[in-house]
Amino acid sequence: MSKTVALCVSGSIAAYKAVEVARLLGKAGVRVLPVFTESAAKFVGPVTFSGITGEPVRTSMWDASFPGEMHVKLAQDADVVAMVPATADLLARLAQGRADDLVTALALSARGPVLVAPSMHPRMWAHPSTTRNAATLRADGVRFVGPVDGPVASGETGMGRMSEPADIVSAILLAAEPGDLAGLSLLVTAGPTYEDIDPVRFLGNRSSGKMGFALAARAAARGAQVKLVAGPVAEATPPGVQRVDVRSAEEMRAAVMDARARVDVVIMSAAVADFRPEAVSASKLKKSDGAPALRLTQNPDILAELGQGRTGTAPFLVGFALETGADADVIAYAREKLVRKRVDLVVANHAAESLGKDENRIHLVDASGVETHGPVPKGALADVILTRVRGALRGAAPAPPAPSS
Ligand code: CTP
């Protein structure tokens, strides 16, 4: 069935890119209802939008020619309400739940997802009040696409540039499809952790975060609410995913523990460092003082803490086991982790086949047995794992789509 999107434009230089968003949505077969804030028309012309969409541009709630309440009628028609661009002022008004113009009243009456594509000067984005407003909106379930790091209107560069139209359109189309994981809330960890030795050195590992980011991307694409706790990695945040960046195992533990009660599934794909230096030197260790004897101490085992702290069956726990050795040994280690950490599913993989690679081969190990998949791209493996989780949560695991084993 064809979809309808209310495209709300607010007053930012990036408003010209909303024209391209409207055009691309139209090309994808989406009906676009353009809505302007009062200041949007100072940046772009309503005629451009009505010409591209074939729909009148709405700005005021007080249009006497419109039968009934305009915001309610638009909300009824729209599968997604998208704010492109969303200024700092619009984010603030949305976070307060105001309904003092058509755009905010429409957001309050939305029956489906609300999505924002922020656009502002980097100092405005970094301001504590904007940070607070964005956190409030995220907690309310508003989806963010961007902003991204790049050149902004002032000629400066920084975080605050609006995402590119194609990325915004993907996120809108994603939001318009309920997907088979709709209603599920997932917490995914990804990447390595860095354990500081001194202000310039750390202990780390070679995890790229690609598998965890693929899981987060595919879960969001399939309709789940996804929170991604990421160690230091170079991957871009997938559309519709709420990302929290951490550095050390202890920071990752705090972020996971904070979210665990609010999620249905935790997937620990991060390569959490097992050890950290016992003490972090406040100043740089000097070569002239000789090679230091590093004393290490054990990090908390986040997955084991989740498994052993569970009273019922929620959240559903998926662990990873990154090993070296023959298949039989890798599977035996995974079985041991399944029992010791009290988790529901372990994804076992081989370091040589996985680290930094775009493809991988995995063994899914649970109480009922072992299933091997791949080598295939990590996105396809993410789908296999997610289908398995969905099946387990529904009580009967349907056969996962086998990309090729
Ligand atoms: N894990 C964790 N916290 C740690 C270490 C690991 O939550 N401090 C999680 C990983 O995210 C992964 C799983 O536990 O999902 C297995 O990690 P792995 O390092 O393979 O296993 P270990 O428990 O560290 O066992 P070993 O190193 O002895 O193989």
Coordinates of C-alpha atoms and ligand atoms in Angstrom, one line a residue:
M1 CA 0.0 0.0 0.0
S2 CA 1.3 3.4 -0.8
K3 CA 2.5 5.6 2.1
T4 CA 1.9 9.1 3.1
V5 CA 4.5 11.4 4.8
A6 CA 3.9 14.8 6.4
L7 CA 7.1 16.7 5.5
C8 CA 7.4 19.5 8.0
V9 CA 9.9 22.2 7.0
S10 CA 11.4 24.6 9.5
G11 CA 13.5 27.8 9.1
S12 CA 17.0 26.7 8.4
I13 CA 19.3 27.2 5.4
A14 CA 19.1 23.4 4.9
A15 CA 15.4 23.8 4.0
Y16 CA 16.5 23.8 0.3
K17 CA 17.5 20.2 0.8
A18 CA 13.9 19.3 1.9
V19 CA 12.9 20.0 -1.8
E20 CA 15.1 17.1 -2.8
V21 CA 13.7 15.0 0.0
A22 CA 10.2 15.7 -1.3
R23 CA 11.2 14.8 -4.8
L24 CA 12.9 11.5 -3.8
L25 CA 9.9 10.5 -1.7
G26 CA 7.6 11.2 -4.6
K27 CA 9.8 9.1 -6.8
A28 CA 9.5 6.3 -4.3
G29 CA 5.7 6.4 -4.7
V30 CA 5.1 8.3 -1.4
R31 CA 2.4 10.9 -1.1
V32 CA 4.0 14.0 0.5
L33 CA 2.0 16.5 2.5
P34 CA 4.2 19.6 2.9
V35 CA 3.8 21.6 6.1
F36 CA 5.8 24.8 6.9
T37 CA 6.6 26.5 10.1
E38 CA 6.2 30.3 10.0
S39 CA 9.8 30.9 9.2
A40 CA 10.3 28.1 6.6
A41 CA 9.0 30.3 3.8
K42 CA 11.8 32.8 4.5
F43 CA 14.2 30.1 3.2
V44 CA 12.2 28.2 0.5
G45 CA 9.2 28.9 -1.6
P46 CA 5.9 27.1 -0.9
V47 CA 5.3 27.1 -4.7
T48 CA 8.3 24.8 -5.1
F49 CA 6.9 22.3 -2.6
S50 CA 3.3 22.3 -3.9
G51 CA 4.7 22.0 -7.5
I52 CA 6.8 18.9 -6.5
T53 CA 4.3 17.3 -4.3
G54 CA 1.0 18.3 -6.0
E55 CA -0.3 19.1 -2.5
P56 CA -1.0 22.6 -0.9
V57 CA 1.6 23.8 1.6
R58 CA 0.0 24.1 5.1
T59 CA 1.3 26.6 7.6
S60 CA -1.5 27.8 9.7
M61 CA -4.0 25.9 11.9
W62 CA -6.4 28.8 11.3
D63 CA -7.3 28.2 7.6
A64 CA -11.1 28.8 7.6
S65 CA -11.4 27.0 4.2
F66 CA -10.2 23.7 5.8
P67 CA -13.0 21.6 7.2
G68 CA -12.2 20.3 10.7
E69 CA -9.0 20.3 12.7
M70 CA -6.1 20.5 10.2
H71 CA -3.4 18.9 12.5
V72 CA -5.7 16.0 13.4
K73 CA -6.6 15.3 9.8
L74 CA -3.0 15.6 8.6
A75 CA -1.9 13.2 11.4
Q76 CA -4.6 10.8 10.4
D77 CA -3.3 10.7 6.8
A78 CA 0.4 10.5 7.6
D79 CA 2.2 7.2 8.2
V80 CA 5.3 9.2 9.2
V81 CA 5.7 12.8 10.4
A82 CA 9.2 14.0 9.3
M83 CA 10.8 17.3 10.3
V84 CA 13.3 18.3 7.6
P85 CA 15.2 20.3 8.6
A86 CA 14.5 20.5 12.4
T87 CA 16.0 23.7 13.9
A88 CA 17.1 24.0 17.5
D89 CA 14.0 26.0 18.2
L90 CA 11.7 23.3 16.7
L91 CA 13.5 20.6 18.8
A92 CA 13.0 22.7 21.9
R93 CA 9.3 23.2 21.2
L94 CA 8.8 19.5 20.4
A95 CA 10.6 18.5 23.6
Q96 CA 8.2 20.6 25.6
G97 CA 5.2 19.1 23.9
R98 CA 4.0 22.5 22.7
A99 CA 1.3 22.8 20.1
D100 CA 1.7 26.5 19.2
D101 CA 1.8 26.0 15.5
L102 CA 0.7 23.5 12.9
V103 CA 4.0 21.5 12.9
T104 CA 4.1 21.0 16.7
A105 CA 0.4 20.2 16.9
L106 CA 0.8 17.7 14.1
A107 CA 3.8 16.0 16.0
L108 CA 1.6 15.7 19.1
S109 CA -1.3 14.1 17.2
A110 CA 0.9 11.8 15.1
R111 CA -0.3 8.2 15.0
G112 CA 3.0 6.8 13.6
P113 CA 6.7 7.5 13.9
V114 CA 8.0 11.1 14.2
L115 CA 11.4 11.7 12.7
V116 CA 13.7 14.7 12.9
A117 CA 16.7 15.7 10.7
P118 CA 18.4 18.4 12.9
S119 CA 20.2 21.2 11.2
M120 CA 22.0 24.0 13.1
H121 CA 25.3 25.6 13.9
P122 CA 27.6 23.2 15.7
R123 CA 27.6 25.4 18.9
M124 CA 23.8 25.3 18.9
W125 CA 23.8 21.5 18.6
A126 CA 26.5 21.2 21.3
H127 CA 24.6 23.5 23.7
P128 CA 23.4 21.7 26.8
S129 CA 19.8 22.7 26.2
T130 CA 19.8 21.2 22.8
T131 CA 21.5 18.1 24.2
R132 CA 18.8 17.9 26.8
N133 CA 16.0 18.4 24.3
A134 CA 17.4 15.8 21.9
A135 CA 17.6 13.3 24.8
T136 CA 14.0 14.0 25.8
L137 CA 12.8 13.5 22.3
R138 CA 14.8 10.3 21.9
A139 CA 13.3 9.0 25.2
D140 CA 9.9 9.9 23.8
G141 CA 10.6 7.6 20.8
V142 CA 11.3 10.4 18.2
R143 CA 13.7 9.1 15.6
F144 CA 16.8 11.1 14.6
V145 CA 18.6 11.1 11.3
G146 CA 21.8 13.1 11.8
P147 CA 23.0 15.7 12.3
V148 CA 26.4 14.8 10.8
D149 CA 29.9 16.3 11.0
G150 CA 30.6 18.6 8.0
P151 CA 30.6 22.2 6.6
V152 CA 27.7 24.3 7.8
A153 CA 26.2 27.6 6.5
S154 CA 28.6 29.9 8.4
G155 CA 31.5 28.3 6.6
E156 CA 32.7 26.5 9.7
T157 CA 32.8 22.7 10.1
G158 CA 31.3 20.6 12.8
M159 CA 28.5 18.4 14.1
G160 CA 25.2 20.1 13.1
R161 CA 25.1 19.7 9.3
M162 CA 21.8 18.1 8.2
S163 CA 22.1 14.6 6.8
E164 CA 22.0 14.2 3.0
P165 CA 18.6 13.9 1.4
A166 CA 19.1 10.3 0.3
D167 CA 19.9 9.3 4.0
I168 CA 16.9 11.1 5.2
V169 CA 14.6 9.5 2.7
S170 CA 16.0 6.0 3.7
A171 CA 15.2 6.8 7.3
I172 CA 11.7 8.0 6.4
L173 CA 11.0 4.9 4.3
L174 CA 12.3 2.7 7.1
A175 CA 10.0 4.4 9.6
A176 CA 7.0 3.9 7.2
E177 CA 7.4 0.1 7.2
P178 CA 6.4 -1.5 10.5
G179 CA 8.8 -4.5 9.9
D180 CA 8.7 -8.0 11.6
L181 CA 10.6 -6.7 14.7
A182 CA 8.1 -3.9 15.4
G183 CA 7.4 -3.6 19.1
L184 CA 10.7 -5.1 20.1
S185 CA 13.3 -3.1 21.9
L186 CA 17.0 -4.2 21.5
L187 CA 20.2 -3.2 23.1
V188 CA 23.3 -4.0 21.0
T189 CA 26.9 -3.5 22.0
A190 CA 29.6 -3.2 19.4
G191 CA 33.3 -2.7 18.9
P192 CA 36.3 -2.9 21.2
T193 CA 36.8 -1.2 24.6
Y194 CA 39.9 0.8 25.3
E195 CA 41.5 0.5 28.7
D196 CA 43.7 3.5 29.5
I197 CA 47.3 3.2 30.7
D198 CA 48.1 6.9 30.8
P199 CA 46.7 10.0 29.0
V200 CA 48.0 8.8 25.6
R201 CA 48.2 5.0 25.7
F202 CA 45.6 2.3 26.1
L203 CA 45.1 -1.4 25.8
G204 CA 42.6 -2.3 23.0
N205 CA 41.8 -5.0 20.6
R206 CA 41.1 -5.4 16.8
S207 CA 37.3 -5.5 16.9
S208 CA 35.9 -3.1 14.1
G209 CA 32.3 -3.1 15.4
K210 CA 31.1 -4.1 11.9
M211 CA 29.0 -7.0 13.2
G212 CA 27.3 -5.0 16.0
F213 CA 26.6 -2.1 13.6
A214 CA 25.1 -4.6 11.1
L215 CA 22.9 -6.0 13.8
A216 CA 21.8 -2.6 14.9
A217 CA 21.1 -1.5 11.3
R218 CA 19.2 -4.6 10.4
A219 CA 17.2 -4.6 13.6
A220 CA 16.1 -0.9 13.1
A221 CA 15.4 -1.7 9.4
R222 CA 13.1 -4.5 10.6
G223 CA 11.2 -2.1 12.9
A224 CA 12.9 -2.7 16.3
Q225 CA 13.7 0.2 18.7
V226 CA 17.5 -0.1 18.9
K227 CA 20.0 1.3 21.3
L228 CA 23.6 0.8 20.3
V229 CA 26.4 1.1 22.9
A230 CA 29.5 1.5 20.8
G231 CA 33.2 1.3 21.8
P232 CA 35.7 3.4 19.8
V233 CA 35.0 2.5 16.2
A234 CA 34.9 4.3 12.8
E235 CA 31.4 3.1 11.8
A236 CA 28.6 5.6 10.9
T237 CA 25.4 5.4 13.1
P238 CA 22.7 3.5 11.1
P239 CA 19.4 5.3 10.5
G240 CA 16.9 5.1 13.3
V241 CA 19.4 3.8 15.8
Q242 CA 20.0 5.6 19.1
R243 CA 23.8 5.5 19.8
V244 CA 25.8 5.9 23.0
D245 CA 29.5 6.1 22.7
V246 CA 31.7 4.6 25.4
R247 CA 35.4 3.9 25.8
S248 CA 36.2 1.5 28.5
A249 CA 34.5 -1.8 29.7
E250 CA 33.4 0.0 32.9
E251 CA 31.7 2.7 30.8
M252 CA 30.1 0.1 28.6
R253 CA 28.9 -1.8 31.7
A254 CA 27.3 1.4 33.1
A255 CA 25.5 2.1 29.8
V256 CA 24.2 -1.5 29.5
M257 CA 23.0 -1.7 33.1
D258 CA 21.2 1.6 32.8
A259 CA 19.2 0.4 29.8
R260 CA 18.7 -3.3 30.5
A261 CA 15.4 -3.0 32.3
R262 CA 13.8 -1.3 29.3
V263 CA 14.8 -3.7 26.6
D264 CA 13.5 -7.1 25.4
V265 CA 16.8 -8.3 24.0
V266 CA 20.5 -7.6 24.7
I267 CA 23.0 -8.6 22.1
M268 CA 26.6 -8.4 23.4
S269 CA 28.6 -8.3 20.2
A270 CA 31.3 -6.0 21.7
A271 CA 34.8 -7.4 22.3
V272 CA 34.9 -6.2 25.9
A273 CA 38.5 -6.1 27.3
D274 CA 38.8 -8.7 30.0
F275 CA 41.6 -6.7 31.8
R276 CA 42.5 -3.1 32.5
P277 CA 45.5 -1.5 34.1
E278 CA 45.1 -1.6 37.8
A279 CA 46.0 2.2 37.9
V280 CA 45.8 4.8 35.2
S281 CA 48.8 7.1 35.3
A282 CA 47.8 10.7 35.5
S283 CA 50.8 11.8 33.5
K284 CA 52.5 10.2 30.4
L285 CA 54.8 7.4 31.3
K286 CA 58.3 8.4 30.3
K287 CA 60.7 6.2 28.3
S288 CA 63.5 7.5 30.5
D289 CA 61.9 5.8 33.5
G290 CA 62.3 2.4 31.8
A291 CA 59.7 -0.2 30.7
P292 CA 56.8 -0.1 33.1
A293 CA 55.5 -3.3 34.8
L294 CA 51.8 -3.1 33.9
R295 CA 49.7 -4.7 36.6
L296 CA 46.3 -5.7 35.2
T297 CA 43.0 -6.2 37.0
Q298 CA 39.9 -8.0 35.8
N299 CA 37.1 -6.0 34.2
P300 CA 33.5 -6.8 35.1
D301 CA 32.0 -9.4 32.8
I302 CA 28.9 -7.5 31.6
L303 CA 27.2 -10.5 29.9
A304 CA 27.7 -12.8 32.9
E305 CA 26.3 -10.1 35.2
L306 CA 23.2 -9.8 33.0
G307 CA 22.7 -13.6 32.8
Q308 CA 23.4 -14.2 36.5
G309 CA 21.3 -11.2 37.6
R310 CA 18.2 -12.3 35.6
T311 CA 15.3 -13.5 37.7
G312 CA 13.0 -14.5 34.8
T313 CA 13.7 -14.9 31.1
A314 CA 13.9 -11.2 30.2
P315 CA 15.8 -9.7 28.6
F316 CA 16.7 -12.4 26.0
L317 CA 20.5 -12.6 26.1
V318 CA 22.8 -13.2 23.1
G319 CA 26.5 -13.5 23.6
F320 CA 29.4 -13.7 21.2
A321 CA 32.4 -16.0 21.5
L322 CA 35.4 -14.9 19.5
E323 CA 37.9 -17.8 19.5
T324 CA 40.8 -19.3 17.7
G325 CA 41.2 -23.1 16.9
A326 CA 39.2 -25.8 15.1
D327 CA 35.4 -25.6 14.7
A328 CA 34.9 -28.3 17.4
D329 CA 36.9 -26.3 20.0
V330 CA 35.2 -23.1 19.1
I331 CA 31.8 -24.7 19.5
A332 CA 32.8 -26.3 22.8
Y333 CA 33.9 -22.9 24.2
A334 CA 30.6 -21.4 23.0
R335 CA 28.7 -24.2 24.8
E336 CA 30.7 -23.5 28.0
K337 CA 29.9 -19.8 27.7
L338 CA 26.2 -20.5 27.2
V339 CA 26.0 -22.3 30.5
R340 CA 28.5 -20.3 32.5
K341 CA 27.1 -16.8 31.6
R342 CA 23.5 -18.1 31.6
V343 CA 22.6 -16.7 28.2
D344 CA 20.1 -17.9 25.6
L345 CA 22.2 -17.9 22.5
V346 CA 25.9 -17.7 21.7
V347 CA 27.2 -16.7 18.3
A348 CA 30.6 -18.3 18.0
N349 CA 33.1 -17.1 15.4
H350 CA 36.8 -17.5 14.5
A351 CA 39.1 -14.5 15.0
A352 CA 40.9 -15.0 11.7
E353 CA 37.6 -15.1 9.8
S354 CA 35.9 -12.2 11.6
L355 CA 38.1 -9.4 12.8
G356 CA 37.8 -6.3 10.5
K357 CA 36.2 -8.4 7.7
D358 CA 33.0 -7.6 5.9
E359 CA 32.0 -11.3 5.7
N360 CA 32.0 -13.9 8.4
R361 CA 31.1 -17.5 9.3
I362 CA 29.2 -18.2 12.6
H363 CA 28.0 -21.0 14.6
L364 CA 24.7 -20.4 16.5
V365 CA 24.9 -22.4 19.7
D366 CA 21.9 -22.7 22.1
A367 CA 20.5 -25.4 24.3
S368 CA 19.0 -27.2 21.3
G369 CA 22.2 -27.5 19.3
V370 CA 24.5 -25.9 16.7
E371 CA 23.8 -24.3 13.3
T372 CA 26.6 -23.0 11.1
H373 CA 26.1 -20.1 8.6
G374 CA 28.4 -18.4 6.1
P375 CA 30.8 -17.1 5.0
V376 CA 28.3 -14.3 3.9
P377 CA 28.2 -10.5 4.5
K378 CA 27.7 -9.5 8.1
G379 CA 24.4 -7.8 7.2
A380 CA 23.0 -11.2 6.1
L381 CA 24.4 -12.9 9.3
A382 CA 22.7 -10.1 11.3
D383 CA 19.4 -11.1 9.7
V384 CA 19.9 -14.8 10.5
I385 CA 20.7 -13.9 14.2
L386 CA 17.7 -11.6 14.5
T387 CA 15.3 -14.1 12.9
R388 CA 16.5 -16.6 15.4
V389 CA 15.9 -14.2 18.3
R390 CA 12.5 -13.3 17.0
G391 CA 11.6 -17.0 16.7
A392 CA 12.8 -17.8 20.2
L393 CA 10.8 -14.9 21.7
R394 CA 7.7 -16.1 19.9
G395 CA 8.2 -19.6 21.4
A396 CA 8.7 -21.4 18.1
A397 CA 11.8 -20.7 16.2
P398 CA 11.0 -20.6 12.5
A399 CA 13.8 -21.8 10.2
P400 CA 16.1 -18.7 9.7
P401 CA 16.7 -17.7 6.1
A402 CA 19.9 -19.5 5.3
P403 CA 22.0 -17.1 3.1
S404 CA 24.2 -20.2 2.3
S405 CA 26.0 -22.4 4.7
Ligands
CTP1 N1 31.8 -10.1 27.6 C1 31.4 -9.2 28.5 N2 32.2 -8.6 29.4 C2 33.5 -9.0 29.5 C3 34.0 -9.9 28.5 C4 33.1 -10.4 27.6 O1 30.1 -8.9 28.5 N3 34.3 -8.4 30.4 C5 30.9 -10.7 26.6 C6 31.2 -10.4 25.2 O2 30.6 -9.2 24.7 C7 30.8 -11.6 24.5 C8 30.9 -12.7 25.5 O3 31.0 -12.0 26.7 O4 29.4 -11.5 24.1 C9 32.1 -13.6 25.3 O5 33.3 -12.8 25.3 P1 34.7 -13.6 25.2 O6 35.8 -12.6 25.4 O7 34.8 -14.4 24.0 O8 34.6 -14.5 26.4 P2 35.2 -14.5 27.8 O9 34.1 -14.5 28.8 O10 36.1 -13.3 28.0 O11 36.0 -15.8 27.9 P3 37.5 -16.1 27.5 O12 38.2 -14.9 27.2 O13 38.1 -16.9 28.6 O14 37.3 -17.0 26.2

